[in-house]
Short mmCIF file of C-alpha atoms in Angstrom, two decimals:
data_model
loop_
_atom_site.label_atom_id
_atom_site.label_comp_id
_atom_site.label_asym_id
_atom_site.label_seq_id
_atom_site.Cartn_x
_atom_site.Cartn_y
_atom_site.Cartn_z
CA MET I 1 -10.47 -8.74 3.25
CA ALA I 2 -10.00 -8.08 6.96
CA TYR I 3 -12.96 -10.30 7.90
CA ALA I 4 -11.81 -13.00 5.49
CA SER I 5 -8.31 -13.15 7.01
CA CYS I 6 -9.04 -12.46 10.70
CA PRO I 7 -8.18 -15.51 12.84
CA ASP I 8 -10.13 -16.62 15.90
CA GLU I 9 -8.05 -14.63 18.35
CA GLU I 10 -9.90 -12.90 21.19
CA ASP I 11 -8.00 -9.65 20.74
CA LEU I 12 -8.88 -9.54 17.03
CA ARG I 13 -12.57 -10.55 17.17
CA LYS I 14 -13.79 -8.39 20.03
CA ASP I 15 -15.79 -6.13 17.71
CA ASP I 16 -18.47 -7.48 15.38
CA VAL I 17 -18.39 -4.33 13.26
CA ALA I 18 -14.65 -3.82 12.75
CA PRO I 19 -12.16 -6.72 12.84
CA GLY I 20 -9.08 -6.19 14.96
CA ASN I 21 -6.86 -6.39 11.87
CA TYR I 22 -8.60 -3.36 10.30
CA LEU I 23 -8.20 0.37 10.91
CA LEU I 24 -10.26 3.14 9.33
CA VAL I 25 -8.48 6.50 9.26
CA GLU I 26 -10.66 9.46 8.25
CA VAL I 27 -8.40 11.93 6.43
CA LYS I 28 -9.15 15.58 7.24
CA PRO I 29 -8.67 18.53 4.84
CA ASN I 30 -6.35 20.30 7.30
CA TRP I 31 -3.68 17.56 7.30
CA HIS I 32 -0.47 19.15 6.04
CA ASP I 33 2.19 17.10 7.86
CA SER I 34 2.68 13.61 9.23
CA THR I 35 1.77 14.31 12.87
CA GLU I 36 -1.83 13.12 12.37
CA LEU I 37 -0.55 9.70 11.34
CA LEU I 38 2.82 9.28 13.04
CA GLY I 39 2.33 11.41 16.14
CA TYR I 40 4.77 13.97 17.51
CA GLU I 41 7.09 14.77 20.38
CA SER I 42 5.44 17.11 22.88
CA THR I 43 7.72 19.31 24.97
CA ILE I 44 4.71 20.41 27.03
CA LYS I 45 3.75 16.89 28.07
CA ASN I 46 7.37 15.67 27.93
CA ASN I 47 6.19 12.68 25.98
CA TYR I 48 5.59 11.35 22.46
CA VAL I 49 1.94 11.63 21.43
CA LEU I 50 0.84 8.39 19.78
CA THR I 51 -1.87 8.02 17.15
CA PRO I 52 -4.28 5.18 16.32
CA PHE I 53 -2.19 4.52 13.20
CA VAL I 54 1.01 4.00 15.23
CA LYS I 55 -0.81 1.81 17.74
CA PHE I 56 -2.20 -0.25 14.89
CA LEU I 57 1.26 -0.80 13.40
CA TYR I 58 2.46 -1.94 16.82
CA LYS I 59 -0.50 -4.30 17.08
CA ALA I 60 0.39 -5.76 13.68
CA MET I 61 3.86 -6.56 15.02
CA LYS I 62 2.22 -8.91 17.54
CA TYR I 63 0.53 -10.93 14.80
CA PRO I 64 3.13 -11.23 12.02
CA ASN I 65 1.21 -14.01 10.26
CA VAL I 66 -2.06 -12.05 10.01
CA PRO I 67 -2.71 -9.44 7.29
CA PHE I 68 -3.53 -6.02 8.75
CA PHE I 69 -5.43 -3.47 6.64
CA VAL I 70 -5.40 0.32 6.94
CA CYS I 71 -8.04 2.27 5.03
CA LEU I 72 -7.28 5.96 4.50
CA ASP I 73 -10.79 7.18 3.78
CA GLU I 74 -10.99 10.04 1.25
CA MET I 75 -7.21 10.20 1.34
CA ASN I 76 -6.97 13.08 -1.16
CA LEU I 77 -9.04 15.53 0.87
CA ALA I 78 -5.56 16.66 2.01
CA PRO I 79 -2.31 16.71 0.00
CA VAL I 80 -1.06 13.12 0.22
CA GLU I 81 2.53 14.18 -0.50
CA GLN I 82 2.54 16.20 2.72
CA TYR I 83 0.90 14.07 5.41
CA PHE I 84 2.12 10.77 3.93
CA ALA I 85 5.65 11.87 2.96
CA GLU I 86 7.59 9.85 5.50
CA PHE I 87 5.63 6.69 4.79
CA LEU I 88 6.13 7.02 1.02
CA SER I 89 9.86 7.53 1.47
CA VAL I 90 10.34 4.66 3.91
CA LEU I 91 8.30 2.41 1.61
CA GLU I 92 11.12 2.66 -0.92
CA SER I 93 13.59 1.17 1.56
CA ARG I 94 11.82 -2.19 1.89
CA LYS I 95 14.09 -5.15 1.20
CA LEU I 96 14.07 -8.90 1.58
CA ILE I 97 16.69 -9.86 4.12
CA GLU I 98 18.88 -12.94 4.07
CA ASP I 99 16.45 -15.33 5.77
CA GLY I 100 14.31 -15.12 2.59
CA ASP I 101 11.03 -14.60 4.49
CA THR I 102 11.35 -11.21 6.20
CA ILE I 103 10.83 -7.86 4.50
CA LEU I 104 12.21 -4.89 6.44
CA SER I 105 12.07 -1.13 5.95
CA GLU I 106 13.80 1.80 7.53
CA ALA I 107 12.18 3.31 10.63
CA LEU I 108 9.13 5.54 10.48
CA ILE I 109 9.83 6.59 14.08
CA LYS I 110 13.43 6.32 15.28
CA ALA I 111 14.45 4.04 18.13
CA ASP I 112 15.62 7.07 20.11
CA ILE I 113 12.01 8.06 20.78
CA PHE I 114 11.12 4.74 22.36
CA ASN I 115 14.24 4.80 24.51
CA LYS I 116 13.69 8.41 25.53
CA TYR I 117 10.07 7.79 26.56
CA PRO I 118 9.90 4.18 27.87
CA LYS I 119 6.48 4.86 29.40
CA LEU I 120 5.13 4.54 25.86
CA ALA I 121 5.32 0.81 26.57
CA LEU I 122 2.33 1.27 28.85
CA GLU I 123 0.17 2.95 26.23
CA LEU I 124 1.13 0.58 23.44
CA SER I 125 0.54 -2.53 25.57
CA GLY I 126 -3.15 -1.69 25.85
CA LYS I 127 -3.17 -3.09 29.37
CA HIS I 128 -4.57 -1.32 32.41
CA VAL I 129 -1.57 -0.18 34.40
CA ALA I 130 -1.07 2.31 37.19
CA GLU I 131 2.61 3.22 36.99
CA LYS I 132 5.98 2.08 35.80
CA THR I 133 9.01 0.90 37.70
CA GLN I 134 12.47 -0.19 36.67
CA ASN I 135 14.68 -3.11 37.59
CA ASN I 136 17.88 -4.63 36.23
CA SER I 137 16.16 -6.24 33.25
CA GLY I 138 14.51 -3.04 32.06
CA TYR I 139 11.18 -1.34 32.61
CA MET I 140 8.34 -3.36 34.06
CA LEU I 141 4.67 -2.50 34.07
CA THR I 142 2.83 -2.40 37.37
CA SER I 143 -0.88 -3.14 37.24
CA SER I 144 -3.43 -1.78 39.67
CA LYS I 145 -3.24 -5.17 41.40
CA GLU I 146 0.49 -4.68 41.98
CA GLU I 147 1.27 -7.48 39.51
CA TYR I 148 4.46 -7.00 37.54
CA ILE I 149 4.05 -7.27 33.76
CA PRO I 150 7.26 -7.66 31.72
CA MET I 151 7.85 -5.23 28.90
CA GLU I 152 6.64 -6.77 25.65
CA ASP I 153 9.18 -8.11 23.19
CA GLU I 154 7.68 -5.91 20.48
CA TYR I 155 8.48 -2.80 22.48
CA LYS I 156 12.03 -3.97 23.02
CA GLU I 157 12.25 -4.26 19.23
CA LEU I 158 11.09 -0.65 18.92
CA GLN I 159 13.85 0.39 21.30
CA GLU I 160 16.41 -1.43 19.15
CA LYS I 161 15.21 -0.71 15.60
CA GLY I 162 12.47 1.90 15.82
CA LEU I 163 9.00 1.53 14.33
CA ARG I 164 9.28 0.10 10.85
CA ILE I 165 6.52 -0.73 8.39
CA PRO I 166 5.42 -4.25 9.41
CA GLN I 167 5.48 -6.49 6.37
CA ASN I 168 1.95 -7.72 7.14
CA VAL I 169 0.39 -4.23 6.83
CA LEU I 170 -1.42 -3.14 3.66
CA VAL I 171 -2.46 0.49 3.22
CA ILE I 172 -5.45 1.20 1.00
CA GLY I 173 -6.78 4.66 0.23
CA THR I 174 -10.22 5.56 -1.11
CA VAL I 175 -10.39 8.61 -3.36
CA ASN I 176 -12.86 10.70 -5.30
CA MET I 177 -11.59 12.99 -8.01
CA ASP I 178 -13.54 16.25 -8.06
CA GLU I 179 -13.13 19.95 -7.38
CA THR I 180 -13.03 19.40 -3.60
CA THR I 181 -10.04 17.05 -3.65
CA HIS I 182 -6.32 17.19 -4.41
CA GLN I 183 -4.67 15.68 -7.46
CA PHE I 184 -1.98 13.04 -7.04
CA SER I 185 1.63 13.76 -7.84
CA ARG I 186 3.62 11.23 -9.85
CA LYS I 187 5.51 10.43 -6.64
CA VAL I 188 2.33 9.02 -5.09
CA ILE I 189 1.12 7.26 -8.23
CA ASP I 190 4.55 5.66 -8.72
CA ARG I 191 4.35 4.08 -5.27
CA ALA I 192 0.75 2.88 -5.47
CA MET I 193 -1.52 0.66 -7.51
CA THR I 194 -4.52 2.61 -8.83
CA ILE I 195 -7.72 0.56 -9.04
CA GLU I 196 -10.82 2.05 -10.64
CA MET I 197 -14.14 1.07 -9.07
CA ASN I 198 -16.64 3.15 -11.00
CA GLU I 199 -18.68 0.43 -12.68
CA VAL I 200 -22.30 0.28 -11.52
CA LYS I 201 -24.53 -2.76 -12.10
CA PHE I 202 -28.03 -1.82 -10.94
CA ASP I 203 -29.56 -5.18 -11.89
CA ALA I 204 -27.23 -6.98 -9.47
CA PHE I 205 -28.04 -4.72 -6.53
CA PHE I 206 -30.76 -6.90 -4.98
CA ASP I 207 -28.87 -10.13 -5.52
CA SER I 208 -25.65 -9.06 -3.85
CA ASN I 209 -24.72 -10.33 -0.41
CA ASP I 210 -23.31 -7.50 1.67
CA GLU I 211 -23.22 -9.41 4.96
CA LEU I 212 -19.77 -9.24 6.46
CA GLY I 213 -18.66 -11.50 9.27
CA TYR I 214 -15.93 -13.69 10.65
CA THR I 215 -15.24 -17.06 9.09
CA ASP I 216 -14.30 -20.40 10.59
CA GLU I 217 -11.64 -20.83 7.92
CA PRO I 218 -9.78 -17.51 7.59
CA LEU I 219 -7.54 -17.05 4.58
CA GLY I 220 -3.80 -17.21 5.20
CA LYS I 221 -1.31 -14.41 4.72
CA GLU I 222 -0.12 -15.89 1.42
CA TYR I 223 -3.28 -14.55 -0.24
CA PHE I 224 -2.47 -10.95 0.66
CA LEU I 225 1.16 -10.34 1.52
CA PRO I 226 4.11 -9.94 -0.86
CA LYS I 227 6.94 -12.43 -1.02
CA TYR I 228 9.42 -10.25 -2.86
CA THR I 229 10.44 -6.62 -3.09
CA SER I 230 12.69 -6.74 -6.14
CA ALA I 231 12.41 -8.19 -9.62
CA LYS I 232 15.70 -10.04 -9.09
CA ASN I 233 14.33 -11.96 -6.10
CA ALA I 234 11.08 -12.70 -7.91
CA LEU I 235 12.74 -14.01 -11.06
CA GLU I 236 14.82 -16.45 -9.03
CA SER I 237 11.53 -18.25 -8.29
CA ILE I 238 10.82 -18.82 -12.01
CA PRO I 239 14.18 -19.76 -13.55
CA GLU I 240 12.46 -21.35 -16.58
CA ASP I 241 11.12 -17.95 -17.72
CA ALA I 242 13.65 -15.57 -16.19
CA GLU I 243 15.81 -15.00 -19.28
CA TRP I 244 12.82 -14.42 -21.57
CA ILE I 245 11.37 -11.91 -19.10
CA LYS I 246 14.71 -10.09 -18.85
CA GLU I 247 14.67 -9.57 -22.62
CA GLU I 248 10.94 -8.94 -23.19
CA VAL I 249 10.15 -6.54 -20.34
CA PRO I 250 12.85 -3.95 -21.20
CA ASN I 251 11.73 -4.11 -24.84
CA LEU I 252 8.08 -3.47 -23.89
CA LEU I 253 8.98 -0.51 -21.67
CA GLU I 254 11.32 1.01 -24.24
CA GLN I 255 8.48 0.95 -26.76
CA LEU I 256 6.19 2.52 -24.17
CA ASN I 257 8.64 5.36 -23.57
CA LYS I 258 8.88 5.98 -27.32
CA ALA I 259 5.11 6.40 -27.38
CA LEU I 260 5.48 8.88 -24.52
CA ASP I 261 8.17 10.94 -26.27
CA ASP I 262 7.98 14.69 -25.68
CA THR I 263 6.01 14.25 -22.44
CA PRO I 264 7.06 14.17 -18.76
CA PHE I 265 5.29 10.83 -18.30
CA LYS I 266 7.97 8.35 -19.29
CA VAL I 267 8.46 5.42 -16.94
CA ALA I 268 11.64 4.25 -15.21
CA TYR I 269 12.99 1.40 -13.12
CA ARG I 270 10.23 1.43 -10.53
CA VAL I 271 7.61 0.48 -13.12
CA GLN I 272 9.90 -2.23 -14.49
CA ASN I 273 10.34 -3.68 -11.01
CA GLU I 274 6.58 -3.61 -10.31
CA LEU I 275 5.78 -5.22 -13.66
CA VAL I 276 7.99 -8.21 -12.93
CA LEU I 277 6.64 -8.53 -9.39
CA TYR I 278 3.10 -8.43 -10.74
CA PHE I 279 3.89 -11.01 -13.41
CA VAL I 280 5.30 -13.44 -10.82
CA SER I 281 2.30 -12.89 -8.56
CA LEU I 282 -0.06 -13.72 -11.43
CA ARG I 283 1.97 -16.83 -12.18
CA GLU I 284 1.22 -18.14 -8.71
CA GLU I 285 -2.56 -17.76 -9.05
CA ALA I 286 -4.41 -20.98 -9.92
CA GLU I 287 -6.72 -19.21 -12.37
CA ASN I 288 -3.75 -18.39 -14.60
CA LYS I 289 -2.26 -21.88 -14.77
CA ASP I 290 -3.41 -22.46 -18.36
CA LEU I 291 -2.02 -19.17 -19.71
CA THR I 292 1.19 -19.16 -21.69
CA THR I 293 4.08 -17.00 -20.50
CA GLU I 294 3.38 -14.49 -23.27
CA GLU I 295 -0.34 -14.32 -22.42
CA LEU I 296 0.47 -13.83 -18.76
CA LEU I 297 2.92 -11.03 -19.50
CA ASN I 298 0.24 -9.33 -21.62
CA LYS I 299 -2.16 -9.59 -18.68
CA ALA I 300 0.45 -8.16 -16.31
CA MET I 301 1.34 -5.33 -18.70
CA ASP I 302 -2.33 -4.42 -19.16
CA GLY I 303 -2.70 -4.21 -15.39
CA ILE I 304 0.44 -2.14 -14.92
CA LEU I 305 -0.63 0.29 -17.64
CA MET I 306 -3.94 0.80 -15.82
CA MET I 307 -2.54 0.91 -12.30
CA LYS I 308 0.75 2.78 -12.66
CA VAL I 309 1.26 4.30 -16.13
CA LEU I 310 -1.97 5.84 -17.43
CA PRO I 311 -2.88 7.51 -14.09
CA ARG I 312 0.24 9.68 -14.56
CA ILE I 313 -0.97 11.13 -17.85
CA GLU I 314 -2.84 14.43 -18.04
CA GLY I 315 -2.62 17.54 -20.20
CA ASP I 316 -4.01 19.58 -23.05
CA ARG I 317 -4.13 18.97 -26.78
CA ASP I 318 -0.72 20.53 -27.44
CA LEU I 319 0.95 18.08 -25.07
CA LEU I 320 -1.03 14.89 -25.64
CA GLU I 321 -2.51 14.83 -29.14
CA LYS I 322 0.41 12.93 -30.73
CA PRO I 323 1.34 10.81 -27.67
CA LEU I 324 -2.24 9.55 -27.29
CA LYS I 325 -2.27 8.45 -30.93
CA ARG I 326 1.01 6.59 -30.40
CA LEU I 327 -0.37 5.04 -27.22
CA THR I 328 -3.47 3.90 -29.09
CA ASP I 329 -1.24 1.80 -31.33
CA TYR I 330 0.88 0.60 -28.40
CA VAL I 331 -2.07 -0.66 -26.29
CA LYS I 332 -4.05 -2.38 -29.06
CA ASN I 333 -3.29 -5.81 -27.53
CA TYR I 334 -4.23 -4.70 -24.00
CA THR I 335 -8.00 -4.73 -23.46
CA SER I 336 -8.37 -2.49 -20.40
CA ALA I 337 -5.68 0.01 -21.38
CA SER I 338 -7.08 0.27 -24.89
CA ALA I 339 -10.55 1.13 -23.57
CA LYS I 340 -9.08 3.73 -21.20
CA ILE I 341 -7.00 5.40 -23.93
CA GLU I 342 -10.12 5.60 -26.09
CA GLU I 343 -11.96 7.26 -23.20
CA MET I 344 -9.11 9.73 -22.65
CA GLN I 345 -9.00 10.53 -26.37
CA LYS I 346 -12.71 11.37 -26.39
CA ARG I 347 -12.24 13.76 -23.48
CA LEU I 348 -9.35 15.43 -25.28
CA ASP I 349 -11.45 15.84 -28.43
CA ASN I 350 -14.41 17.27 -26.49
CA SER I 351 -12.72 19.57 -24.01
CA HIS I 352 -9.10 19.92 -25.25
CA PHE I 353 -7.88 18.50 -21.94
CA THR I 354 -7.74 14.93 -20.66
CA SER I 355 -6.54 12.74 -17.81
CA PHE I 356 -6.93 9.20 -16.53
CA TRP I 357 -9.52 10.37 -14.04
CA PRO I 358 -13.11 10.81 -15.32
#
């Protein structure tokens, strides 16, 4: 995705192996707080210690029309709820502001830090500089050639608003579920889309094209970035179906919660919001243009069940025997969810315990 969307900008195409709009972060088992991602204030160095992740977010601010991708490799080697806590919380604050095109969040790192340590402008600029000086218009950067470099506008924004989650950044985590990794809490699952990639097609191995490279016609941001953060905003774009969706979606989710009676896995407003957002996104895809509104909602509901609802469910026979039977009836019109429930039921029958994860 990074290669496919990376424009022909010198700063973004310097590396043939890793596009400039891509960052790989190798998660370590000893991560138990956010310092490895967001950095920390050092009283010894009298500075704020930056991380590649923070520098990458700053870089994304410079290219607002380019999608930027972060891959947290093996993200559950450490407890996600601990090292990713601030990000998960700030993610909930995202909102579409009045101009209709900008999505803002609260600050991951407060503006006070960037005002307290203005020399961070040197490190974030990525330019070779020798020292800093100050004049009436603010801090300037002095290069080794004694050329004055104005402070970047993006850093001035950090000093005003702090470091927020740029709306063009997508965070993707790879996970393996085994005895060496940590399980996900419902807090994490509620804020993510879970995508299974465990299908293997050996006969297609030699025919696949794994060559990655830059393209002369990079895909635009509209293929990757969200337009809305709330169901209300999204429904305003489809007034012809809005009233039907407002009636049908609550009914579907109420039935789902009845199937989940006597379990801690019932869904709430976040799932409702994501379902509507997903439905509207599917509506905009050309491949779905011939689907009726009802067929499209079924497709969206099947996806939401697989990505946000079923990954929450785990337990023994006492907890899940009756709920799984009710879910079997509920998902009979949803192809993927139906197959997954059948798989989970087999695990429950064989080992008296089941979960979404194989």
